[in-house]
Short mmCIF file of N, CA and C in Angstrom, two decimals:
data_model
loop_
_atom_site.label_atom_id
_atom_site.label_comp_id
_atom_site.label_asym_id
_atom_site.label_seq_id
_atom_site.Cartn_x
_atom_site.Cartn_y
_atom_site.Cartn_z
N UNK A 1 0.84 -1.17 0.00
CA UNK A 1 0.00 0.00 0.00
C UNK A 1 0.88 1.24 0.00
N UNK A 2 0.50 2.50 -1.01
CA UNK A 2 1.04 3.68 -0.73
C UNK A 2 0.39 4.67 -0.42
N UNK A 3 1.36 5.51 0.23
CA UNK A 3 0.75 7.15 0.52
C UNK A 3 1.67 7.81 0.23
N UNK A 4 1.04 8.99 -0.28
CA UNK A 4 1.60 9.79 -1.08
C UNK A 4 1.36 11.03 -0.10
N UNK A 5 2.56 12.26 0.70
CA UNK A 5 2.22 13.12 1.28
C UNK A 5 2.78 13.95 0.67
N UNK A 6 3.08 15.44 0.80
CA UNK A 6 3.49 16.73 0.48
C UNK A 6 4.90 16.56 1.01
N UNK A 7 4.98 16.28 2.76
CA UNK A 7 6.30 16.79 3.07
C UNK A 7 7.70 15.17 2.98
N UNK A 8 8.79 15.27 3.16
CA UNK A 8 9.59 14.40 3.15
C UNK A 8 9.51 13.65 4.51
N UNK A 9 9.60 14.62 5.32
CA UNK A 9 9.57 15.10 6.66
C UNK A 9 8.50 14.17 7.43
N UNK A 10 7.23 14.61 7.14
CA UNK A 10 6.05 13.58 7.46
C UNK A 10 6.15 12.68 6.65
N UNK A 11 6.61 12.50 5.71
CA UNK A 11 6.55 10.95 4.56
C UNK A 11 7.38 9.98 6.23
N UNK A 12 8.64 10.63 6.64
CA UNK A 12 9.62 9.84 7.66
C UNK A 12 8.24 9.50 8.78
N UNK A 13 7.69 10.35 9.59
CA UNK A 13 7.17 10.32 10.78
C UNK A 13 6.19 8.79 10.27
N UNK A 14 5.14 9.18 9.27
CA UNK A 14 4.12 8.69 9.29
C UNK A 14 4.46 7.04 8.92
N UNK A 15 5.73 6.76 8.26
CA UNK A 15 5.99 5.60 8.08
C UNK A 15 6.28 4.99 9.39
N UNK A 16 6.75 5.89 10.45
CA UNK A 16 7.16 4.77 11.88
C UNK A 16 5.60 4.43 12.39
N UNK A 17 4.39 4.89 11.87
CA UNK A 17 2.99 4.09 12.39
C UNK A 17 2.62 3.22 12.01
N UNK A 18 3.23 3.08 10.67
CA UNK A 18 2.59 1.85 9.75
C UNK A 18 3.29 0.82 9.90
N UNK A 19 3.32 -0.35 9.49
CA UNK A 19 4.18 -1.93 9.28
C UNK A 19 4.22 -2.07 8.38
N UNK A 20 5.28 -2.96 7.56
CA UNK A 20 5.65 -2.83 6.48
C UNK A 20 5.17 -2.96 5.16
N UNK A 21 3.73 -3.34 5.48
CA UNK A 21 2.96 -3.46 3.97
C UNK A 21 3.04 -1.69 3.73
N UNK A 22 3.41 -1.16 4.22
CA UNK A 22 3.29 0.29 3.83
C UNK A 22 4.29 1.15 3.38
N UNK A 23 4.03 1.94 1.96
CA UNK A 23 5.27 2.97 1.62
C UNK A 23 4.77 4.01 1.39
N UNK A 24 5.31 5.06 2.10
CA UNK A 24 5.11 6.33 2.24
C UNK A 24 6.13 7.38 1.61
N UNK A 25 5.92 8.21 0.67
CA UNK A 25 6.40 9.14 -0.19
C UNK A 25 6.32 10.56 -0.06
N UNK A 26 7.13 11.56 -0.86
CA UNK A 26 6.78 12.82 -0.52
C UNK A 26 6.45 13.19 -2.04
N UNK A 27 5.61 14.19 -2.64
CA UNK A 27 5.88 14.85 -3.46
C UNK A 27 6.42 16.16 -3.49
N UNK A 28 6.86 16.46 -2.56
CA UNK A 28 7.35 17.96 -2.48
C UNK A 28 6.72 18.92 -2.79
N UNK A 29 5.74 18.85 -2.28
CA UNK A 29 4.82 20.10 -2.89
C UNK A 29 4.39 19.98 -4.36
N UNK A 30 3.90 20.95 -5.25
CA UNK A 30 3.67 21.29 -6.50
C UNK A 30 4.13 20.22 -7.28
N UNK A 31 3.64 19.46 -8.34
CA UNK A 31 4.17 18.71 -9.38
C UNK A 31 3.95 19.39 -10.45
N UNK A 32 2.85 20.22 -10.24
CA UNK A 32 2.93 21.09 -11.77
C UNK A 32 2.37 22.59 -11.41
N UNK A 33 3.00 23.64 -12.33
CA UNK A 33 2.75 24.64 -12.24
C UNK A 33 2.30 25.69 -13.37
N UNK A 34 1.82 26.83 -13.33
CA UNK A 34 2.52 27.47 -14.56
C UNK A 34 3.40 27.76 -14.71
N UNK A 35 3.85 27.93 -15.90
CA UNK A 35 5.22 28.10 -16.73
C UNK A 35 6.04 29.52 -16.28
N UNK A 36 7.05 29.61 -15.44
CA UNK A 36 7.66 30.51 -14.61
C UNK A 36 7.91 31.68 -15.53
N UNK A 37 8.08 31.86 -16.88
CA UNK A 37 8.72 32.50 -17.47
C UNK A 37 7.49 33.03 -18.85
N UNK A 38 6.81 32.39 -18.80
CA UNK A 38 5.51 32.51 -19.90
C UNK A 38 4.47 32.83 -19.12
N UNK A 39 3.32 33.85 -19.59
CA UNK A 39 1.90 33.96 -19.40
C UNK A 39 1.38 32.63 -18.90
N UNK A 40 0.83 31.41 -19.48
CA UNK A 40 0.51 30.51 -19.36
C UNK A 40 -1.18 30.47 -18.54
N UNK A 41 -1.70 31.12 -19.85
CA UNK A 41 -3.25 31.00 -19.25
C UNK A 41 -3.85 31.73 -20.66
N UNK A 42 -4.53 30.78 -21.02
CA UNK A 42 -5.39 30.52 -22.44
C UNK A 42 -7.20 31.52 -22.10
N UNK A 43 -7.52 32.56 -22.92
CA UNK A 43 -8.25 32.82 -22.72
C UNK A 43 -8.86 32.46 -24.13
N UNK A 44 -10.46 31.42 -23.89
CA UNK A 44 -11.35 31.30 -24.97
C UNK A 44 -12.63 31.62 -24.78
N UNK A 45 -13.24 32.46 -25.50
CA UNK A 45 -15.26 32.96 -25.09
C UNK A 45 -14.51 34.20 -23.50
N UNK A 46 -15.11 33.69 -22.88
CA UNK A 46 -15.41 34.28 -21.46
C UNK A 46 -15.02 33.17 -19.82
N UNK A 47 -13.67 32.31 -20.63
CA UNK A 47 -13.50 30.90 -19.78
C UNK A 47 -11.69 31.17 -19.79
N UNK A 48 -11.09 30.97 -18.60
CA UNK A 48 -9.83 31.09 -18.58
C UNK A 48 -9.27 29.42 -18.11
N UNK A 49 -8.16 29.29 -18.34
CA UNK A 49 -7.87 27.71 -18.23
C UNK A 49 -6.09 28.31 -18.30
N UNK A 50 -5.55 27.49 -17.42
CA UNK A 50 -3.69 27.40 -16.97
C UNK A 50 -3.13 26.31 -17.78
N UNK A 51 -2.28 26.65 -18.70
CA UNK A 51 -0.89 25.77 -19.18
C UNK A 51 -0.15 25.07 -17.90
N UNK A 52 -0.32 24.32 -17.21
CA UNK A 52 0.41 23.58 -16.05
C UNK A 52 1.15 22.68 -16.71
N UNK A 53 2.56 23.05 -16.45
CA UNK A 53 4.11 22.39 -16.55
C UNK A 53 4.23 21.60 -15.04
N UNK A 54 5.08 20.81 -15.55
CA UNK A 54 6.22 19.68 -14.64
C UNK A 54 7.06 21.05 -14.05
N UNK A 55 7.63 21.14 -13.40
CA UNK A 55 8.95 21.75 -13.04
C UNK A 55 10.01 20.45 -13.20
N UNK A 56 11.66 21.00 -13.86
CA UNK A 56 12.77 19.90 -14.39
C UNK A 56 12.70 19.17 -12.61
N UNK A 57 12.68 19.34 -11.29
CA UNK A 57 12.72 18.94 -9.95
C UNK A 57 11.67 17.49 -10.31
N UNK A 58 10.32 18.03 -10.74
CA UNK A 58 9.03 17.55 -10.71
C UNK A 58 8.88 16.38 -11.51
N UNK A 59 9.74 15.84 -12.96
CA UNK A 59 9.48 14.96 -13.49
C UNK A 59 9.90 14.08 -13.11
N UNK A 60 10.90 13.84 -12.18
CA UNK A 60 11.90 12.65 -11.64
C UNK A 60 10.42 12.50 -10.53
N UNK A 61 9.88 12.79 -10.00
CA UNK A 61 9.09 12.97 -8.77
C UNK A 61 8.22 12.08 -9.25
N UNK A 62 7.26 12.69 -10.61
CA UNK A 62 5.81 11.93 -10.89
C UNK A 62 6.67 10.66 -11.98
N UNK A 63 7.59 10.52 -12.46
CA UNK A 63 7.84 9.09 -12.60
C UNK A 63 8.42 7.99 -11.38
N UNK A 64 8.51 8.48 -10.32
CA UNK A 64 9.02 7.50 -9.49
C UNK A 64 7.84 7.58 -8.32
N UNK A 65 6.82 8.41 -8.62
CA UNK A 65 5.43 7.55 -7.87
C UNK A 65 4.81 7.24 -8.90
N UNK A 66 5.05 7.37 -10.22
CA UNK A 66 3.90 6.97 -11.44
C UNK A 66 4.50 5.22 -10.95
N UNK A 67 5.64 4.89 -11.16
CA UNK A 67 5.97 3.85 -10.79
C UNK A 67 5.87 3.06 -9.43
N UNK A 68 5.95 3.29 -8.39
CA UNK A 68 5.20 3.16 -7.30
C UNK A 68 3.70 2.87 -7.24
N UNK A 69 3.39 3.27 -7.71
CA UNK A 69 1.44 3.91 -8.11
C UNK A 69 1.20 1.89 -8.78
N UNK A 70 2.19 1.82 -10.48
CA UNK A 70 1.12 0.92 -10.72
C UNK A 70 1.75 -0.64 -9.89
N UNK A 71 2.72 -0.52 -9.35
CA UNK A 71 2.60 -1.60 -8.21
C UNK A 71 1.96 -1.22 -6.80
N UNK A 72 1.20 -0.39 -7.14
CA UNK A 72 0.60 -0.59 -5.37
C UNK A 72 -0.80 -1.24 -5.68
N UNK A 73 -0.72 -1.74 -4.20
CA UNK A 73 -2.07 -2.66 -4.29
C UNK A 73 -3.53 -1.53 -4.08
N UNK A 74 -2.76 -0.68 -3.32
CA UNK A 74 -4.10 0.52 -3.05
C UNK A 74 -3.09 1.76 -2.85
N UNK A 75 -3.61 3.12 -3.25
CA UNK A 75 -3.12 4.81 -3.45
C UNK A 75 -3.69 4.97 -2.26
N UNK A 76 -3.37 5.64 -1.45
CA UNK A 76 -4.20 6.86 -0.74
C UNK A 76 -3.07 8.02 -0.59
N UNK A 77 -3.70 9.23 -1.41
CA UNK A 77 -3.45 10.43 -1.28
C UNK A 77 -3.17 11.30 -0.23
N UNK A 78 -2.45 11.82 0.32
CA UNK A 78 -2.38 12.21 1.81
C UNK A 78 -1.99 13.65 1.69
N UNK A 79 -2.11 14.50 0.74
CA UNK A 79 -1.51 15.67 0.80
C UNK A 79 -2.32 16.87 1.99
N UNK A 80 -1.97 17.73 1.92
CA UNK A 80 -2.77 18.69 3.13
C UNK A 80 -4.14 19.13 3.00
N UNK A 81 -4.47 19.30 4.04
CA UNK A 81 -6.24 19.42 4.25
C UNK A 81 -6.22 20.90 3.79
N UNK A 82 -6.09 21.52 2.02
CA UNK A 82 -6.39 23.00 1.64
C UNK A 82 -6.38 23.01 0.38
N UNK A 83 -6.57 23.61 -0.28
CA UNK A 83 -6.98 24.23 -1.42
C UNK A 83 -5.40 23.42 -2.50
N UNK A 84 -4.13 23.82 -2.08
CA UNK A 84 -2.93 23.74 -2.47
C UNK A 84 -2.53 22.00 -2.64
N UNK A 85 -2.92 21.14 -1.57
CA UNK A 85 -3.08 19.68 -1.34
C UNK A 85 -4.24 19.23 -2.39
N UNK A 86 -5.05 19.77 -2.04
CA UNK A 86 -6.65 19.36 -3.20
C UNK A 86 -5.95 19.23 -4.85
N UNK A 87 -5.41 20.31 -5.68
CA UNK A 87 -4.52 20.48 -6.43
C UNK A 87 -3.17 19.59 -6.55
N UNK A 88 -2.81 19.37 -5.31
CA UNK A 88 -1.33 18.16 -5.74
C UNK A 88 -2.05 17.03 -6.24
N UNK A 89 -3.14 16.84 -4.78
CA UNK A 89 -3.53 15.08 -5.26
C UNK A 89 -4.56 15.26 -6.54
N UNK A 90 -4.95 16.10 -7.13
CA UNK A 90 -5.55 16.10 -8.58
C UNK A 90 -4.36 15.52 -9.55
N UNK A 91 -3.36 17.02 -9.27
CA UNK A 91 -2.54 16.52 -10.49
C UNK A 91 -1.76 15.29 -10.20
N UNK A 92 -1.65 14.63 -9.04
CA UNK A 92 -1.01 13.03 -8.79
C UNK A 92 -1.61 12.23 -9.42
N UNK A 93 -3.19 12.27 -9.62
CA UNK A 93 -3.90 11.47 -10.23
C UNK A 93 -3.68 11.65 -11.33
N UNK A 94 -3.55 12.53 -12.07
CA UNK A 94 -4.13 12.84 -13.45
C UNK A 94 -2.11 12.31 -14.19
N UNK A 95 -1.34 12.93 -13.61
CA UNK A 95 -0.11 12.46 -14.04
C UNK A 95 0.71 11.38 -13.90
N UNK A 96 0.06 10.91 -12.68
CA UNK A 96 0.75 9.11 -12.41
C UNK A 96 -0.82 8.07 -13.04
N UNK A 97 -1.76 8.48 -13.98
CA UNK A 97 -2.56 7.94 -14.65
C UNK A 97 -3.65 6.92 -13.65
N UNK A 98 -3.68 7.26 -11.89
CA UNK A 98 -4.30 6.64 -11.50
C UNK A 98 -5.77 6.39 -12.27
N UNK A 99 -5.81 5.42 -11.83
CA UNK A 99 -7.36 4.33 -11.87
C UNK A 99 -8.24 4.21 -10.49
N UNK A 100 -7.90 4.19 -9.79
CA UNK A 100 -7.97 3.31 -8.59
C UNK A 100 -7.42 4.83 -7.52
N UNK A 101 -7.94 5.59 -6.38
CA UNK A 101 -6.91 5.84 -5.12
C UNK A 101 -7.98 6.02 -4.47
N UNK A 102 -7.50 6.98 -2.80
CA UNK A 102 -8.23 7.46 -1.92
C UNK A 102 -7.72 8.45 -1.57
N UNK A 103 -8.38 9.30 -1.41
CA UNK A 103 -8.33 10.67 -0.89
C UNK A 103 -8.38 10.94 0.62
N UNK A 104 -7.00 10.91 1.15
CA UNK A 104 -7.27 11.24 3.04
C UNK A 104 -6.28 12.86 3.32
N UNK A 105 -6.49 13.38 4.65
CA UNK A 105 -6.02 14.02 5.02
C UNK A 105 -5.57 14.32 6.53
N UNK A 106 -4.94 14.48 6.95
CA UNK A 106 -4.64 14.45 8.77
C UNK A 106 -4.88 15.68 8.93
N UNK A 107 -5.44 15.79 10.32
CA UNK A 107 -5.36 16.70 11.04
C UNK A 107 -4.41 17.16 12.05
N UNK A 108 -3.70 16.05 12.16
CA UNK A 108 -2.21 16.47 13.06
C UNK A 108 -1.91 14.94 12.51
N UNK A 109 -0.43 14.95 12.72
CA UNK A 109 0.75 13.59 12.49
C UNK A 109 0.78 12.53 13.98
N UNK A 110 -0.51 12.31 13.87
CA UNK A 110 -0.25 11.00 15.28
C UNK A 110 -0.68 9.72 14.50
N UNK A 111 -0.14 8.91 15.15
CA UNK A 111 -0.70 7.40 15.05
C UNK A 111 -2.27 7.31 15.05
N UNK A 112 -2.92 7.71 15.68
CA UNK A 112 -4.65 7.42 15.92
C UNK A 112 -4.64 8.65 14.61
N UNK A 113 -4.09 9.51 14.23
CA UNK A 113 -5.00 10.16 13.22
C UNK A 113 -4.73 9.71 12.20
N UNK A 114 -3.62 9.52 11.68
CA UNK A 114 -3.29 8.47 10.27
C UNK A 114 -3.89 7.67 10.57
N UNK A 115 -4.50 6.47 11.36
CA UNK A 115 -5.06 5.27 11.23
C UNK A 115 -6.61 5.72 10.82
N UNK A 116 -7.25 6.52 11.65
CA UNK A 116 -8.58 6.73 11.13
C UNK A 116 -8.77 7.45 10.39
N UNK A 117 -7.87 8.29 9.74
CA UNK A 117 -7.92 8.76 8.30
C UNK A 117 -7.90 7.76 7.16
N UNK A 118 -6.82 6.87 7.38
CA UNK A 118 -7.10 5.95 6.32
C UNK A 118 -7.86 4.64 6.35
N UNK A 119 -8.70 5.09 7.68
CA UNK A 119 -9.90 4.23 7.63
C UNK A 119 -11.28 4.78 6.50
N UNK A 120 -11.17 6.08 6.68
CA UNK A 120 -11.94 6.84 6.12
C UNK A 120 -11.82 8.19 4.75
N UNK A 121 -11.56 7.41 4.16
CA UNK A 121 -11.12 8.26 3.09
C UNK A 121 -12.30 8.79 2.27
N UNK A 122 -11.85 9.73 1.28
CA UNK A 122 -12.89 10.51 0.74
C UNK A 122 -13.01 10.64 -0.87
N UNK A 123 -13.33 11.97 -1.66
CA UNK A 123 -13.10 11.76 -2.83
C UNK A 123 -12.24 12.76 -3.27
N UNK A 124 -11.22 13.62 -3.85
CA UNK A 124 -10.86 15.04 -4.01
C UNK A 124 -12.23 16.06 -3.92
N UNK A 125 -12.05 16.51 -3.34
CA UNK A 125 -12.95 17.67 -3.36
C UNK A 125 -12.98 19.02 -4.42
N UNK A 126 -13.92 18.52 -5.71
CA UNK A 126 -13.75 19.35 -6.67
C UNK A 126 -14.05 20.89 -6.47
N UNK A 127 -14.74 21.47 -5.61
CA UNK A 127 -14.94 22.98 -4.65
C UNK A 127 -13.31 23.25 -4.68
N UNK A 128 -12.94 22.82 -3.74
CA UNK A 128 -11.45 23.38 -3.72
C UNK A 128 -10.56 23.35 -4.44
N UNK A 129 -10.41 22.23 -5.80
CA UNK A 129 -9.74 22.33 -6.27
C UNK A 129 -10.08 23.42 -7.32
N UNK A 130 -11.72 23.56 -8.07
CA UNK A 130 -11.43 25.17 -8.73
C UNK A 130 -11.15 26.25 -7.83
N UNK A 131 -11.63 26.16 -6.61
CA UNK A 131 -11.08 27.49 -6.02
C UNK A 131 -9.58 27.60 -6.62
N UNK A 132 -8.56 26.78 -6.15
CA UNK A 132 -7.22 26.86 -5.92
C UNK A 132 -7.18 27.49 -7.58
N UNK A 133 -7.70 26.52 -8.72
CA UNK A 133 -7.63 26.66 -9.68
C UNK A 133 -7.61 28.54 -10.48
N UNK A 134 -8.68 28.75 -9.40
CA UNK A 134 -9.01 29.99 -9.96
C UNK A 134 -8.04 31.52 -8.95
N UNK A 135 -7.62 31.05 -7.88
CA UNK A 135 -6.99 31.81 -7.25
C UNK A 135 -5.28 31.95 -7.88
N UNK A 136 -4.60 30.93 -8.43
CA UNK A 136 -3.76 31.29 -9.32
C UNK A 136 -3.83 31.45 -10.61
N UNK A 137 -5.07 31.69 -11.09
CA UNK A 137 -5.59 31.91 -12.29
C UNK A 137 -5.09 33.97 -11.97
N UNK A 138 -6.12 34.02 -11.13
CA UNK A 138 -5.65 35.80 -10.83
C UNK A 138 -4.73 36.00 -10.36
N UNK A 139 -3.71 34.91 -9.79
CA UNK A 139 -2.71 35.93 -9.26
C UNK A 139 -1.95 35.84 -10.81
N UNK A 140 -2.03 34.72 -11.68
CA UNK A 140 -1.17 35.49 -12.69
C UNK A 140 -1.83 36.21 -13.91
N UNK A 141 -3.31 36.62 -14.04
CA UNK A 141 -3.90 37.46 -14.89
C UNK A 141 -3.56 38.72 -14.34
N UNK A 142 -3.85 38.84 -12.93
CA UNK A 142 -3.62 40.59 -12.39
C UNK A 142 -2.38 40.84 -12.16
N UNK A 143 -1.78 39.93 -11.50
CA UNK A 143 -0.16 40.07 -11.03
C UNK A 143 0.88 39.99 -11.62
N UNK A 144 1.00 39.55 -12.76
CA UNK A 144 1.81 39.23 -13.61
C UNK A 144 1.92 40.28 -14.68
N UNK A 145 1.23 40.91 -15.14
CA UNK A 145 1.19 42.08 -15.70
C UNK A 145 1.71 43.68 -14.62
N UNK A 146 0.52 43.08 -13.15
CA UNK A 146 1.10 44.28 -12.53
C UNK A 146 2.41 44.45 -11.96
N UNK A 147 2.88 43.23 -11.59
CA UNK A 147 4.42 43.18 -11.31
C UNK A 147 5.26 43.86 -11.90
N UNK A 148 5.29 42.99 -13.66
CA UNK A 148 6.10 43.80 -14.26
C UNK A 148 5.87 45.40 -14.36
N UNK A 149 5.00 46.03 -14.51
CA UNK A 149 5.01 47.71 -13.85
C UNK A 149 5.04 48.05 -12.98
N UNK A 150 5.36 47.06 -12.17
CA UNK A 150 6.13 48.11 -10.57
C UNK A 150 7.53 47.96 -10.56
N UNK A 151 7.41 46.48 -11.49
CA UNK A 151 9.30 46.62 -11.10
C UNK A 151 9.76 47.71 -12.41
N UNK A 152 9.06 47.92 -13.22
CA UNK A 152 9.43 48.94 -14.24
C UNK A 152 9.68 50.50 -13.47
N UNK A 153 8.76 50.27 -13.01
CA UNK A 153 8.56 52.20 -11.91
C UNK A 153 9.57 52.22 -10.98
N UNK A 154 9.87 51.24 -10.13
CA UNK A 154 11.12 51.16 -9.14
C UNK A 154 12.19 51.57 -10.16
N UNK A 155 12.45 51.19 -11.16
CA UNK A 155 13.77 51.44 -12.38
C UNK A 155 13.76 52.77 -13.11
N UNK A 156 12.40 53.31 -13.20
CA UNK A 156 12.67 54.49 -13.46
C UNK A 156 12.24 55.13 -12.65
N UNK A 157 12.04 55.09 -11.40
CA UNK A 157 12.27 56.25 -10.18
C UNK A 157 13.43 56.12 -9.43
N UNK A 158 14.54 55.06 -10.28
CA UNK A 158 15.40 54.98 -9.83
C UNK A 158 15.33 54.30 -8.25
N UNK A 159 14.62 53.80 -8.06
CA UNK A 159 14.71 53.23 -6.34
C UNK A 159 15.62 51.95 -6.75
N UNK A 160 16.51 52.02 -5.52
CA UNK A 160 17.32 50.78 -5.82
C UNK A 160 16.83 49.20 -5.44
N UNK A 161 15.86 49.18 -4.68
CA UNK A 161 15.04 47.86 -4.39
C UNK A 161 14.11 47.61 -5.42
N UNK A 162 14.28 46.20 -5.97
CA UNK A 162 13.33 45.56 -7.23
C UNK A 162 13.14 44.72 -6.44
N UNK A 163 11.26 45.20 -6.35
CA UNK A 163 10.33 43.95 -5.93
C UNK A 163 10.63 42.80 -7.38
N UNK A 164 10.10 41.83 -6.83
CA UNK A 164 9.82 40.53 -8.02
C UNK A 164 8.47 40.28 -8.21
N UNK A 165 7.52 40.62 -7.20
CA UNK A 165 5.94 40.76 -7.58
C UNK A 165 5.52 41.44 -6.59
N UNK A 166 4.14 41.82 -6.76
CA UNK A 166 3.24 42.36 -6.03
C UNK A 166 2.75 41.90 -5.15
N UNK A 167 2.96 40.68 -5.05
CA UNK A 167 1.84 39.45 -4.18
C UNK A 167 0.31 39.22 -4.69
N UNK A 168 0.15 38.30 -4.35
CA UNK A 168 -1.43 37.47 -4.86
C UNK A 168 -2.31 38.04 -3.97
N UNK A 169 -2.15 38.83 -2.91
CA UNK A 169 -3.18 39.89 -2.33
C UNK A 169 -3.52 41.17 -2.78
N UNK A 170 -2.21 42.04 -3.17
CA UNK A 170 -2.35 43.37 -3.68
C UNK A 170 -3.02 43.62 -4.65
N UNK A 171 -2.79 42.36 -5.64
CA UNK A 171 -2.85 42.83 -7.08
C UNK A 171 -3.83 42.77 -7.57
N UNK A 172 -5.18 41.82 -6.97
CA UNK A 172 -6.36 41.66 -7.30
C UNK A 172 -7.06 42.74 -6.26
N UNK A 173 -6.73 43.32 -5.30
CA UNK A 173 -7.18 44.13 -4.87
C UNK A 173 -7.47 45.59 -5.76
N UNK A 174 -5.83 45.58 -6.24
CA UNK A 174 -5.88 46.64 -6.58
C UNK A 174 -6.90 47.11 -7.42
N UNK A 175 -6.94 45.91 -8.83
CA UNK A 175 -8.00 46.06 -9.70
C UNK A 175 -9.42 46.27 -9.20
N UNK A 176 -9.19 45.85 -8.34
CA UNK A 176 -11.11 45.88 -7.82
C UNK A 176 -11.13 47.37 -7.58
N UNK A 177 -10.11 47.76 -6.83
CA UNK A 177 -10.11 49.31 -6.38
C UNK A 177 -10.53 50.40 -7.34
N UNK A 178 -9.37 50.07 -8.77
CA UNK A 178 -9.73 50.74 -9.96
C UNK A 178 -10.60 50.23 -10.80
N UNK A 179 -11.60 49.59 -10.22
CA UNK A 179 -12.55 49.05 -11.27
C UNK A 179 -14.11 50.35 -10.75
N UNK A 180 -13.59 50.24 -8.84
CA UNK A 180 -15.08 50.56 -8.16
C UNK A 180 -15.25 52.23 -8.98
#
């Protein structure tokens, strides 16, 4: 049996609860993203949709649980109980070609909570995953444009500190501000 978690860290802890029918993994966070260096968001009609890349870290990652995956006897997904986890274990599924998993999450790293978590597993929760979907949808429709004109204005007001972005709070704010 595998589980698949976010951290390396808890991949270690959570394996000293289990016995050895059990292998526990990390994905390190993110397996796919948008494209660091490109727009990477397709606008068609009135519907926006993300180009999601591997990161070069990320492909060694989803082939060595894609491989893991089709020798396990059973998946359960273990990434974090949020919006960001909802999104890993999507794209785990969708890129290690599962058939077959379960969807769990802990609420803290003890023995009694891993056990009755993966007594009780669930399904991905498609709510959160468009949220997530749509919350880095704006941070790089608003932010990504507005970035690059602040770090443009820092350069010609001469300030010697270059932000690298605005943050995923400011920038959709802002627009709302200049919209009201």
């Amino acid at each position: 049996k595998l589980i698949v978690v976010e951290s390396p860290e808890k991949a270690k802890v959570i394996s000293t609860f289990l016995d050895k029918g059990w292998r526990v993994v990390a994905s390190k966070g993110h397996i796919l993203d948008l494209p660091e260096k490109e727009y990477g968001v397709k606008r068609e009609n009135n519907s926006f949709s993300g180009e999601y890349v591997p990161s070069q870290d990320s492909k060694k990652i989803i082939t060595e649980i894609a491989s893991l995956v089709s020798g396990a006897e059973e998946v359960f997904l273990a990434t974090d109980d949020d919006r960001e986890g909802e999104k890993i274990a999507s794209d785990l599924v969708e890129q290690c070609k599962m058939k077959k998993y379960h969807r769990v999450t802990f609420s803290e790293i003890s023995k009694k909570e891993v056990i009755t978590s993966l007594e009780n597993p669930r399904k991905i929760d498609s709510v959160r995953l468009a949220s997530q979907k749509a919350r880095r949808l704006i941070d790089r429709i608003v932010g990504y444009p507005g970035s690059a004109a602040i770090v443009q204005d820092f350069k010609n007001l001469g300030i010697p500190y270059e932000p690298s972005s605005i943050g995923r709070s400011i920038a959709p704010a802002l627009r709302l501000l200049c919209q009201v």
